[in-house]
Coordinates of C-alpha atoms and ligand atoms in Angstrom, one line a residue:
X12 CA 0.0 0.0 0.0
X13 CA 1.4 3.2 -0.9
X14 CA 0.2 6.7 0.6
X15 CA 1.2 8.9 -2.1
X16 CA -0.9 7.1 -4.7
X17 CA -3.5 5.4 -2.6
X18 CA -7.0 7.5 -2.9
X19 CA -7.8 5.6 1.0
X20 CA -4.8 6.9 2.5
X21 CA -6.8 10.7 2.5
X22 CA -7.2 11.4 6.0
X23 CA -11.2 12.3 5.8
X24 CA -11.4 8.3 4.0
X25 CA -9.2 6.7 7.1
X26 CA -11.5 7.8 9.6
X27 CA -14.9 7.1 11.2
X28 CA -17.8 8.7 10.2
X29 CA -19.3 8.3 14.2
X30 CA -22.1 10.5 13.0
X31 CA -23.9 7.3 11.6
X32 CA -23.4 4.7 14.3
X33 CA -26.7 3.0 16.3
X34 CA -28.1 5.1 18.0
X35 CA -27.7 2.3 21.2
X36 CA -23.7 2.7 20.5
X37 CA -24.0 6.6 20.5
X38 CA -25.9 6.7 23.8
X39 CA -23.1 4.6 25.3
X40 CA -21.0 6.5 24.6
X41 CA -22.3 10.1 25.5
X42 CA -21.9 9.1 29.2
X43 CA -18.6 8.1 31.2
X44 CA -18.7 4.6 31.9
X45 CA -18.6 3.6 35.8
X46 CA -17.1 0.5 37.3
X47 CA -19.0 -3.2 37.8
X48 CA -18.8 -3.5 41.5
X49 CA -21.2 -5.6 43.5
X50 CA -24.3 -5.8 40.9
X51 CA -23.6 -2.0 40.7
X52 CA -22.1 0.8 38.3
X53 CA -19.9 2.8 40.4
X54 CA -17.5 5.8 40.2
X55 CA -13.7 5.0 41.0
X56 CA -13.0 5.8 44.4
X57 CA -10.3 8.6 43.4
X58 CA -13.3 10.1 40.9
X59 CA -11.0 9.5 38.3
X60 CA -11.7 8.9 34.6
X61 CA -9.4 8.1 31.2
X62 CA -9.9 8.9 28.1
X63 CA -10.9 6.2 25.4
X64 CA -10.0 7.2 21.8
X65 CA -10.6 5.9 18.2
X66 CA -7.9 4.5 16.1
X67 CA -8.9 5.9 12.9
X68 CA -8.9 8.7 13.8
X69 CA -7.0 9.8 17.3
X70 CA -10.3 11.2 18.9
X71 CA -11.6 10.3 21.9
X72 CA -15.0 8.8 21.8
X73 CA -15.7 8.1 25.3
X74 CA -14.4 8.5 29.1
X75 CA -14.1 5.8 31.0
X76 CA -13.5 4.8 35.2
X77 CA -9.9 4.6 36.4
X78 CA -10.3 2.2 39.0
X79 CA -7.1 1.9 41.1
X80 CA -6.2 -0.3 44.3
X81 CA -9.3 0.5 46.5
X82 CA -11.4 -0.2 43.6
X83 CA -9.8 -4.1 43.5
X84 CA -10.4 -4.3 47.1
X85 CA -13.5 -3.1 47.2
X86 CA -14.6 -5.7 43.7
X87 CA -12.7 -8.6 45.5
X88 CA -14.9 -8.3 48.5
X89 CA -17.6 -8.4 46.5
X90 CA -16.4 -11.3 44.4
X91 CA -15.3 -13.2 47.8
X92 CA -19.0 -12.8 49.0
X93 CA -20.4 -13.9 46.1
X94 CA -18.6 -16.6 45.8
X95 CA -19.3 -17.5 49.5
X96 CA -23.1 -16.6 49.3
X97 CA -25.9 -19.2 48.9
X98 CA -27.1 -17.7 45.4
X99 CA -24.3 -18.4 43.7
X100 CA -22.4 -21.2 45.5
X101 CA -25.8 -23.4 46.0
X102 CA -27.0 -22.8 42.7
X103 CA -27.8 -26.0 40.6
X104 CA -25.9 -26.8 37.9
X105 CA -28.4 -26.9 35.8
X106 CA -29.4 -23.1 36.7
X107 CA -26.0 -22.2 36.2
X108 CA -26.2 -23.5 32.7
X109 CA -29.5 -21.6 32.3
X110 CA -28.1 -18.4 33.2
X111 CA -24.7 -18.9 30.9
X112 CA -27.2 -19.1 28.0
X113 CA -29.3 -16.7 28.7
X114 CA -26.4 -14.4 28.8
X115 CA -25.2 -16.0 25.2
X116 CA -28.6 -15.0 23.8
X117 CA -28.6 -11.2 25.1
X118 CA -25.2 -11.3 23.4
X119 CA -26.5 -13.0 20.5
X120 CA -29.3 -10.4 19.9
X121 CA -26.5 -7.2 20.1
X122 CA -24.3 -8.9 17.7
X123 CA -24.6 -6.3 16.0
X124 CA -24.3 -3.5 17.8
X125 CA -21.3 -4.7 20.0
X126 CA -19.7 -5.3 16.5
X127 CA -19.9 -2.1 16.1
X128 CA -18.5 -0.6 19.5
X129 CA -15.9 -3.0 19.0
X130 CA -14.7 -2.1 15.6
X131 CA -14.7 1.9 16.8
X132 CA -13.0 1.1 19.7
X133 CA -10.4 -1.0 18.6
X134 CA -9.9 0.0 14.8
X135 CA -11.0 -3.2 13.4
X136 CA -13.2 -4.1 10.5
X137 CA -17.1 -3.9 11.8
X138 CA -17.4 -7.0 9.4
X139 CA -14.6 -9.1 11.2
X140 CA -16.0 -8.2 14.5
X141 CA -19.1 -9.3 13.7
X142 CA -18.4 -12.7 11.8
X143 CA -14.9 -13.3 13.7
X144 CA -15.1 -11.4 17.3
X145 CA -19.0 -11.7 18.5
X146 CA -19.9 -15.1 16.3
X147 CA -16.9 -16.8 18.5
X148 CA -17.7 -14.9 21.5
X149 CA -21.3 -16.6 20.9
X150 CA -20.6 -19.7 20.6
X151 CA -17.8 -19.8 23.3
X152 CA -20.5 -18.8 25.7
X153 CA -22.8 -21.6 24.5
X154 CA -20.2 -24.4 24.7
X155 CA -18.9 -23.1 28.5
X156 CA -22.8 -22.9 29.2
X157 CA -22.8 -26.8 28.5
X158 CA -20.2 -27.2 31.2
X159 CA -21.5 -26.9 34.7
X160 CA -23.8 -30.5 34.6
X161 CA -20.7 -32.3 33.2
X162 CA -18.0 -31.5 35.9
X163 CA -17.2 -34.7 36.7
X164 CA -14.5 -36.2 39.1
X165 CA -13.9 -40.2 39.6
X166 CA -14.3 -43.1 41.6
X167 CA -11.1 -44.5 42.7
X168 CA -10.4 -47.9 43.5
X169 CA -8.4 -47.5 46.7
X170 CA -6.3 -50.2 48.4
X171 CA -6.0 -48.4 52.0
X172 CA -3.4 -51.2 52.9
X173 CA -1.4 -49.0 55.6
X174 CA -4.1 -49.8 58.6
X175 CA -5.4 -53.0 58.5
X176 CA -9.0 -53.9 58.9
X177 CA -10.3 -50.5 57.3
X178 CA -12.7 -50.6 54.5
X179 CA -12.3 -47.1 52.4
X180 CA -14.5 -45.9 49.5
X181 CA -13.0 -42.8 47.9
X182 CA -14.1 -40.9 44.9
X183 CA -12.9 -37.3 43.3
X184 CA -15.2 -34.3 43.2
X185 CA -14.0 -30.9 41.2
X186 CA -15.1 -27.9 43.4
X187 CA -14.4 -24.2 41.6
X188 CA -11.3 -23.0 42.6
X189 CA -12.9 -19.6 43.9
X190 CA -12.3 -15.9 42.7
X191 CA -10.7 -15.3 39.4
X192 CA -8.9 -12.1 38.4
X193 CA -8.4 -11.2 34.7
X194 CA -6.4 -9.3 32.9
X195 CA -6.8 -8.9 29.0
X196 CA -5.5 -7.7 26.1
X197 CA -6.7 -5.1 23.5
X198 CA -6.5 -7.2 20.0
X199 CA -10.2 -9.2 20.6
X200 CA -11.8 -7.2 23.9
X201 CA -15.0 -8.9 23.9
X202 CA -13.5 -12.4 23.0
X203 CA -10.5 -12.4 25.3
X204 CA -12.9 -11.1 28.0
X205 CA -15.2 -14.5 26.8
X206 CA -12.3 -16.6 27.2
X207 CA -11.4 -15.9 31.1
X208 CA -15.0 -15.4 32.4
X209 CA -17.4 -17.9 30.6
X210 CA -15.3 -21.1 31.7
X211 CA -14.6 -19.7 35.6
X212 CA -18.5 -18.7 36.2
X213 CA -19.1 -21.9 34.1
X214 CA -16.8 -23.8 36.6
X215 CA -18.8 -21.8 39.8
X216 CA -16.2 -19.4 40.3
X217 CA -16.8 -15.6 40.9
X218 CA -14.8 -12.6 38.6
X219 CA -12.9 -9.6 38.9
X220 CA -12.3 -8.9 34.8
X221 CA -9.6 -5.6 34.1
X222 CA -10.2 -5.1 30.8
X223 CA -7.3 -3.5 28.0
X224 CA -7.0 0.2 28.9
X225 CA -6.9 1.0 24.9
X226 CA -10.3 -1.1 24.7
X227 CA -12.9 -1.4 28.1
X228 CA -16.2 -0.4 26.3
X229 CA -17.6 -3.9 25.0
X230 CA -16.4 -5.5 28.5
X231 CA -18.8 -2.7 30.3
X232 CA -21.8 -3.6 27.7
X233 CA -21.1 -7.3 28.7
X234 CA -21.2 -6.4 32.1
X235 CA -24.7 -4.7 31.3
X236 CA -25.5 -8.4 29.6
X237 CA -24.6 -10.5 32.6
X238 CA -26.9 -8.0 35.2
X239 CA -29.8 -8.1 32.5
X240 CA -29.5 -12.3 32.0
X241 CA -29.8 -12.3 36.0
X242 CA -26.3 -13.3 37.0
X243 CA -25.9 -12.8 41.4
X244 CA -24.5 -9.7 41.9
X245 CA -20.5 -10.0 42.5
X246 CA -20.5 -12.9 40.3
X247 CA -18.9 -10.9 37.6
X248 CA -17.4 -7.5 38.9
X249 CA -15.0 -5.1 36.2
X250 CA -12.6 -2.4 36.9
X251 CA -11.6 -0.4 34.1
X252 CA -8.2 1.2 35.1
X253 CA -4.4 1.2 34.0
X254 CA -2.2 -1.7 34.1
X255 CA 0.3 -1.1 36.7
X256 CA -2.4 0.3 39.0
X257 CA -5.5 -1.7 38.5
X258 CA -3.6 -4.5 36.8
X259 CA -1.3 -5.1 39.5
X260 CA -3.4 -4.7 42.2
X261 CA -5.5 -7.3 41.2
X262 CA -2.2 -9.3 40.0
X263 CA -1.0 -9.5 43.8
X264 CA -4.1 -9.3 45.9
X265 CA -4.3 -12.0 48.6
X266 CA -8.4 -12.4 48.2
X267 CA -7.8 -13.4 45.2
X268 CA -7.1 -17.3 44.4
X269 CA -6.6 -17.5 40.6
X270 CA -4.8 -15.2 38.0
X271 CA -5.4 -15.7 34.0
X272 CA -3.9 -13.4 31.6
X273 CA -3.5 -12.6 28.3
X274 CA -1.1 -10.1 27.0
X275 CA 3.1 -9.4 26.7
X276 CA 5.3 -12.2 27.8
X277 CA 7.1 -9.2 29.8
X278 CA 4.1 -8.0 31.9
X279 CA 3.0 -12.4 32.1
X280 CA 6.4 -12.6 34.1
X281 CA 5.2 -9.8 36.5
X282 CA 1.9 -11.3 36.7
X283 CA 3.6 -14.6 37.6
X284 CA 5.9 -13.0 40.6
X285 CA 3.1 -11.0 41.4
X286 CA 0.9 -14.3 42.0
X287 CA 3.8 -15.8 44.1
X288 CA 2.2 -14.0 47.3
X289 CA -0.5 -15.8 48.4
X290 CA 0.6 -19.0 45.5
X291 CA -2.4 -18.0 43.2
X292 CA -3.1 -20.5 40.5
X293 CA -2.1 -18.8 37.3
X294 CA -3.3 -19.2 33.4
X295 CA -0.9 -17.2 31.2
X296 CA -1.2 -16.4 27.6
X297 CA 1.4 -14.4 26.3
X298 CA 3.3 -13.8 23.0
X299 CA 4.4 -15.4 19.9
X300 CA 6.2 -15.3 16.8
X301 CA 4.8 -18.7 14.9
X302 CA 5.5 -20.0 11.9
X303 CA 4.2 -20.6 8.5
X304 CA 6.0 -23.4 6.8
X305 CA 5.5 -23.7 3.0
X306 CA 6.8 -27.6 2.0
X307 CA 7.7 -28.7 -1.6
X308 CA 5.0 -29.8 -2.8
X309 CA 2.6 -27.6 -1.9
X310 CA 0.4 -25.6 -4.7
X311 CA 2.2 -22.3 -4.5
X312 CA -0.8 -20.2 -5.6
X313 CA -3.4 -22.0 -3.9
X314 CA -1.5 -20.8 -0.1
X315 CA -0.7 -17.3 -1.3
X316 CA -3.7 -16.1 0.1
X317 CA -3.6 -18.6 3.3
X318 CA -0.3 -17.5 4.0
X319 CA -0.8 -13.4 4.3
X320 CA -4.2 -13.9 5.7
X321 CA -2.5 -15.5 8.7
X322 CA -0.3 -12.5 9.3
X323 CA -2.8 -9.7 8.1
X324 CA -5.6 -10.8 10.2
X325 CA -6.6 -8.3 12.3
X326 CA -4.0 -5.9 11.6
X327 CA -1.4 -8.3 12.6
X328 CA -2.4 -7.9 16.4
X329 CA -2.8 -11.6 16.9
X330 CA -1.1 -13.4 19.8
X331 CA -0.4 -17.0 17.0
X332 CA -0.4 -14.6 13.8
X333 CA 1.6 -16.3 11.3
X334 CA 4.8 -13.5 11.3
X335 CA 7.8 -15.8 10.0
X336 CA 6.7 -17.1 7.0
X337 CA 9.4 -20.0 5.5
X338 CA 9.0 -21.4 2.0
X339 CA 11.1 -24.3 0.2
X340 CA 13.4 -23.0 -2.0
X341 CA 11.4 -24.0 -5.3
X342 CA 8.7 -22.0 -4.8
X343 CA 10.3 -18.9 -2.7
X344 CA 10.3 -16.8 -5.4
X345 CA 6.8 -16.9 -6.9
X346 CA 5.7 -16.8 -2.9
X347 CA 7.4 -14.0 -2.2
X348 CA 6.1 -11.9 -4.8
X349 CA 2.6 -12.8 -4.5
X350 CA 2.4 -12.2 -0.7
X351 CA 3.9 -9.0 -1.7
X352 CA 1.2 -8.3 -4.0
X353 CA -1.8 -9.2 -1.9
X354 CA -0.1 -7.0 1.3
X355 CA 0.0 -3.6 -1.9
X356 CA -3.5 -4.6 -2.5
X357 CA -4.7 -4.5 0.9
X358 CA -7.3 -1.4 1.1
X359 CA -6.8 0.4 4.3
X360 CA -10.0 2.1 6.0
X361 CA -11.6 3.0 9.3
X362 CA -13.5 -0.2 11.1
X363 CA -16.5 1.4 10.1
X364 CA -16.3 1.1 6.4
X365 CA -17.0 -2.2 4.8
X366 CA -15.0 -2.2 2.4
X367 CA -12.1 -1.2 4.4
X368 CA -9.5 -5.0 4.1
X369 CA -7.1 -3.6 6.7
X370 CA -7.8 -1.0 9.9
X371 CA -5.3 1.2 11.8
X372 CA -3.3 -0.6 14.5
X373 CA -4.7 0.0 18.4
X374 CA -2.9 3.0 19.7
X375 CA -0.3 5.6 18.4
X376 CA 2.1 3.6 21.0
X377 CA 1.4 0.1 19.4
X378 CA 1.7 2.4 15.8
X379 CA 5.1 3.7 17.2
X380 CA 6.6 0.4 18.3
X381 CA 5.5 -0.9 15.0
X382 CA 7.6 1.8 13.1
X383 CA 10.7 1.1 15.6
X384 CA 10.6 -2.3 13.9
X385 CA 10.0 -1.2 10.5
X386 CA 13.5 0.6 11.1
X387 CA 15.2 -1.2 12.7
X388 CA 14.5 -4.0 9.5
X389 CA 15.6 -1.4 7.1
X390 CA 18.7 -0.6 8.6
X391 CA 19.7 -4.1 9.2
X392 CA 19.5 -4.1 5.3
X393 CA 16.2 -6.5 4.9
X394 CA 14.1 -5.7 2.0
X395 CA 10.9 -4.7 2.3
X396 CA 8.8 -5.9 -0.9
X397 CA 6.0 -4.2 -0.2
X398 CA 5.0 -1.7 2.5
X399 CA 7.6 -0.4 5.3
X400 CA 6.2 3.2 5.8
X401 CA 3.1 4.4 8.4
X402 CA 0.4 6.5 6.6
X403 CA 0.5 10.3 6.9
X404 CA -3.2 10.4 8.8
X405 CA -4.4 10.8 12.5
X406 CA -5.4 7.4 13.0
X407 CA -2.8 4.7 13.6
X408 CA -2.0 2.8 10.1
X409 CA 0.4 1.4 9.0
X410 CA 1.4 -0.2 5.6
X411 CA 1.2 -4.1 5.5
X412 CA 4.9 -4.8 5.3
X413 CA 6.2 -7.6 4.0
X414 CA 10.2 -8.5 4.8
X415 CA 13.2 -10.6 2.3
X416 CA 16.9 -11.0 3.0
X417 CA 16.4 -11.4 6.6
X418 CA 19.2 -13.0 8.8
X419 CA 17.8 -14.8 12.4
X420 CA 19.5 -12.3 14.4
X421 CA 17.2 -9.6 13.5
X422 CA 14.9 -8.0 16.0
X423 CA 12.0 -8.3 12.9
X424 CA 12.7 -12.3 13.3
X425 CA 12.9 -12.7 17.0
X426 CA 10.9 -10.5 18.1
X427 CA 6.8 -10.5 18.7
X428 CA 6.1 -7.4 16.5
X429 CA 2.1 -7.2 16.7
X430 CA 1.4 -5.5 13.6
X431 CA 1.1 -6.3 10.1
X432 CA 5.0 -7.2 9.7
X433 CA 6.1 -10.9 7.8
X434 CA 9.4 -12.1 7.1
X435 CA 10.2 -14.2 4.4
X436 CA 13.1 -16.9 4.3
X437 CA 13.8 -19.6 2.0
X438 CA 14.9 -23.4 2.9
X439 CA 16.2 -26.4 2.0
X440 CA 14.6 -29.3 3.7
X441 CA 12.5 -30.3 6.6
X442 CA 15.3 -30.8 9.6
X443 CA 16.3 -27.0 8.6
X444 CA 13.0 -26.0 8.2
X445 CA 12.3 -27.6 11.7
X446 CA 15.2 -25.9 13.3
X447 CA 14.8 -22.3 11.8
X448 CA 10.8 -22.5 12.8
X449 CA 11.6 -23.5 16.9
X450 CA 14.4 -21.2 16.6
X451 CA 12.5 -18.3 19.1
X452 CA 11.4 -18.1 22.6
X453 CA 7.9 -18.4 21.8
X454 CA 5.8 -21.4 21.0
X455 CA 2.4 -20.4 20.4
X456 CA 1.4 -21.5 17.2
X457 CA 2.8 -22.9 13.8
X458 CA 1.2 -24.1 10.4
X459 CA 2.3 -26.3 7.8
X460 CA 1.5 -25.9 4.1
X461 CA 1.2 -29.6 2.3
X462 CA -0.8 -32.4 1.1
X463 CA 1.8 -34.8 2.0
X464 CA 1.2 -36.8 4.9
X465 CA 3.9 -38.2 5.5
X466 CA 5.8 -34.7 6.1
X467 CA 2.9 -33.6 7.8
X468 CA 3.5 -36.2 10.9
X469 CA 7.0 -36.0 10.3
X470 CA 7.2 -32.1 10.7
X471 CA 3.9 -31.7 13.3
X472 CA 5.7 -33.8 16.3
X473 CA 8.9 -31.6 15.8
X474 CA 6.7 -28.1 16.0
X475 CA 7.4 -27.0 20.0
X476 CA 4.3 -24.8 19.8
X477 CA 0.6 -25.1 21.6
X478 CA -1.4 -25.4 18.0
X479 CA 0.0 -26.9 15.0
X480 CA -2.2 -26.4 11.8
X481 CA -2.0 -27.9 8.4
X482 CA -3.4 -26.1 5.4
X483 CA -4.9 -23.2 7.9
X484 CA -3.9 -20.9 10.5
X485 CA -5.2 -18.8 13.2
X486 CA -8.2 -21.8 13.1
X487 CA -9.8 -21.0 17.0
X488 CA -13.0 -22.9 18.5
X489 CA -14.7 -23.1 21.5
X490 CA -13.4 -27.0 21.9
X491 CA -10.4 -26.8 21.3
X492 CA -7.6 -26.0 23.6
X493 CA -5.4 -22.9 23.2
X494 CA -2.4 -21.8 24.4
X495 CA 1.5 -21.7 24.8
X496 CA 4.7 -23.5 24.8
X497 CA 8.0 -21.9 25.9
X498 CA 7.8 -18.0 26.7
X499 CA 3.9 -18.3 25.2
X500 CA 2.3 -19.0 28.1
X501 CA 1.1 -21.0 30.9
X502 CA -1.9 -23.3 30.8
X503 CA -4.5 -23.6 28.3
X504 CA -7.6 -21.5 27.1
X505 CA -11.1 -22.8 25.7
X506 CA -12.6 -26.5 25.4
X507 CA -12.4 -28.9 28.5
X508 CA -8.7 -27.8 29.7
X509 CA -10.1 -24.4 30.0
X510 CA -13.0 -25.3 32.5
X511 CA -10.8 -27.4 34.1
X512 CA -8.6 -24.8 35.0
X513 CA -10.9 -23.2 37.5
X514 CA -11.4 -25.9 39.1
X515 CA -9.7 -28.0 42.3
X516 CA -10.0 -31.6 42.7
X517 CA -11.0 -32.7 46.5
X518 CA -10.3 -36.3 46.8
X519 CA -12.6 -37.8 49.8
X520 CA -11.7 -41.2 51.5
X521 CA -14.3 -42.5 53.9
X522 CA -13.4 -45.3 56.0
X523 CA -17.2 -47.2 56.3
X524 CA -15.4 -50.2 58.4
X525 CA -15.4 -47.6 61.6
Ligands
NAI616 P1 0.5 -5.5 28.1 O1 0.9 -6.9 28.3 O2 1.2 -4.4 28.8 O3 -1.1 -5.3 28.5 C1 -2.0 -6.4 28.6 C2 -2.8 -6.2 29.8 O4 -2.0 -6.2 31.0 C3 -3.6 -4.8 29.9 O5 -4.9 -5.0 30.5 C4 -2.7 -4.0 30.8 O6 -3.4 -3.0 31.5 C5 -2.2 -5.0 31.8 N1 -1.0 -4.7 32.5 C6 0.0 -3.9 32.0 N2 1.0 -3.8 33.0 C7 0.6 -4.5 34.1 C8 1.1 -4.8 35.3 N3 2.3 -4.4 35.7 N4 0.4 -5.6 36.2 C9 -0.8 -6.1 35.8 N5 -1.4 -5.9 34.6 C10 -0.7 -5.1 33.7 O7 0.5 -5.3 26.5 P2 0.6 -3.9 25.7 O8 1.5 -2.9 26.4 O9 -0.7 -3.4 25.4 O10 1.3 -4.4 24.4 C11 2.8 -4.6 24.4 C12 3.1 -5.8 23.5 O11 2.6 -7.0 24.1 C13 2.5 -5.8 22.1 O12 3.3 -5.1 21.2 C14 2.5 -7.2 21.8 O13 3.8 -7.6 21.3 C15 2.3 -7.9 23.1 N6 0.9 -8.3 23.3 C16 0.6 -9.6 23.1 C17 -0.7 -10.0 23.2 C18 -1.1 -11.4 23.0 O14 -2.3 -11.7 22.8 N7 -0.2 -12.3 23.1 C19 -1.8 -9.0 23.4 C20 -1.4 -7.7 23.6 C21 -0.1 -7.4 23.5
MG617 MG1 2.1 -2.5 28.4

């Protein structure tokens, strides 16, 4: 994408038009937004608000709580007595699973809408958030709604040697493990905010959600869902705030007994000392740099488009984006150029417009470190076949930049960039292939480009990442786990591992010969 020649790049095309949004959206927004506390919207204790702003075009759009330590305490509390209180803790499963889909519905009905607050507040297309962000959020809900009458433990055929005389039965029971915090990110706001809560409430736990300071609005609407579908109040309690503030409070509070987060490996390795108090559990979903692996015999056209979809997506802000792209020498050429082309060919444009194929990044910070990238690449002497430059506007674009000549030692290669940023490399054969892709800290995700089986479960075992996808990438549902090798993370998101993750297992042995 060039600026000079490319009509889009205008600064009046790159941003929204917020005069035409629902008018459900614009009410929203016309009013600062309090905190979730107790079943109750509440001002931050200090009175404090921050500023929420739109990508496309730098304006702030809304004003939102800045909840701070005493804001924690005082949503821990709550959470603790919810969690403790009859409503909630004697509540049949079967309610429980009633209430999860209720909320799924209300959610289901403002698909729409929240699409829309979500592509104005994080810069994304309106039509991605719609069929990506809320269809997923949807059915994530329904899935962890079928949860709660299927949390089963086991019987276990004890020996009980050690006294003799005793006659034990003992069985397993899962019990939730009690109140969550979570911290998200700003790339999917409603789904990473799904993620955390729908499998702890589905497991009987109780929340305290800190949603992205760059994105809290659909988290508040959700929090509006779960009041209106009839949730106990403190079930699910959110504090808007900064990250070192907020974040951390909530990171290293003592009422609280689990941690999950999703965001930089460096602020996952505070979150994990920070859990070390009181010995939280801790899920941890951090960063990546995976791989895209292009084989021999692979149709070279047919991937083109797989290939830069699974960087491009969503601006590049994916946490298993495809960002080191490595094709066999036979087709590196023709690969090369046509990612190239599709990346030129990309049609920037505000979240708002439908025909818009790529949005401006999150913030002018994320936009910045972007550019640090983008120079440092050029002035370690990679090539850039198409894009390299931001676009002279307000909002926060950038041109989808595609990378050749690039040596491992580059900060472009090692480095979790989170914006639309590929490298390109060429190799020889599948043990180099399998080196230079687990050559990183990260281990997140990886695909593999083939219809050869055998390299497929030749290649897949050697992959030290959490998904390993063949002719796809960036493939996420409910059912199936998610989640990091390495410096990615700890612990696993969605399908059963996820549920199970907010839950402890009591063993009871009863001795019936006393
Ligand atoms: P971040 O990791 O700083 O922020 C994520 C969340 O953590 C936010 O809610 C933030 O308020 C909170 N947070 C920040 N500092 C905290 C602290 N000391 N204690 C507790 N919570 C804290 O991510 P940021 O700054 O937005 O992005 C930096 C880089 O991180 C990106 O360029 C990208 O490389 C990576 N990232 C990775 C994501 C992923 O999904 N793997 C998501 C977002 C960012
Ligand atoms: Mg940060």
């Amino acid at each position: 994408m060039n600026a000079a020649t490319n009509p889009a790049s205008r600064t009046d095309v790159l941003a929204n038009d917020l005069s035409t949004i629902r008018p459900a959206n614009a009410a929203f927004l016309a009013t600062p937004r309090r905190l979730l506390i107790d079943g109750a919207w509440v001002e931050a204790a200090t009175g404090q608000t921050f500023e929420v702003r739109d990508p496309s075009s730098d304006r702030v759009i809304a004003r939102v709580a800045q909840g701070e330590r005493a804001d924690i305490d005082r949503a821990v509390a709550a959470a603790r007595r919810a969690f403790e209180g009859d409503e909630w803790s004697r509540m049949k499963p079967v309610e429980r699973e009633k209430l999860l889909h209720r909320l799924a519905d209300l959610i289901e009905a403002r698909a729409d809408e929240l699409a829309e607050l979500e592509a104005i507040d994080n810069g994304k297309s309106v039509v991605m958030a719609r069929h990506v962000d809320l269809k997923h959020a949807i059915e994530v809900w329904r899935y962890m709604a079928g949860w709660p009458t299927k949390l089963e433990g086991q019987t276990l055929p004890i020996s009980g040697t050690l006294v003799p005389g005793q006659e034990y039965v003992a069985f397993s029971q899962r019990e939730p493990i009690g109140v969550v915090g979570a911290i998200i990110a700003w790339n999917f706001p409603l789904l990473l905010a799904t993620w955390k809560i729908a499998p702890a409430l589905a497991a009987g736990c109780t929340v305290v959600l800190k949603p992205a300071e760059e994105t809290p609005l659909t988290a508040l609407r959700l929090g509006e869902l779960a009041l209106e579908a009839g949730f106990p109040k403190g079930v699910l309690n959110i504090v808007t705030g900064m990250g070192p503030t907020a974040g951390a409070a909530l990171a290293e509070h003592p009422g609280v007994d689990k941690i999950t987060f999703t965001g930089s490996t460096e602020v996952g390795r505070l979150i994990v000392r920070a859990a070390a108090g009181n010995m939280k559990k801790v899920t941890v979903e951090l960063g990546g740099k995976s791989p895209t692996i292009v084989l021999d015999d692979a149709d070279a056209e047919a991937v083109i488009p797989g290939v830069a979809g699974a960087i491009f997506f969503n601006q590049g802000q994916v946490c298993c984006a495809g960002s080191r792209l490595y094709v066999a020498q036979r087709h590196f050429e023709r690969i090369l150029e046509g990612v190239s082309a599709q990346a030129r060919a990309i049609k920037l444009g505000p979240g708002l417009d439908p025909n818009a194929q790529m949005g401006p990044l999150v913030s002018s910070t994320q936009r910045d470190r972007v550019m640090k990238y983008l120079g440092e690449g050029l002035e370690g002497g990679a090539r850039a076949t198409a894009g390299g430059r931001a676009v002279p506007a307000p909002g926060y674009y950038v041109e989808p930049t595609v990378f050749a000549d690039v040596r491992e030692d580059m900060s472009i290669v090692r480095e979790e960039i989170f914006g639309p940023v590929l490298v390109v490399k060429p190799f020889d054969d599948l043990a180099e292939v399998a080196r230079l892709a687990n050559d990183t800290v990260y281990g997140l995700g990886a695909s593999i480009w083939t219809r050869d089986v055998h390299k497929i479960f030749t290649l897949a075992p050697k992959l030290r990442a959490g998904t390993v996808w063949v002719n796809c990438h960036n493939v996420l549902d409910a059912t199936m786990p998610f989640g990091g090798y390495k410096q990615s993370g700890w612990g696993r998101e969605l399908g059963r591992e996820a549920v199970y993750s907010y839950l402890e297992s009591k063993s009871l042995c009863i001795n019936f010969a006393a």
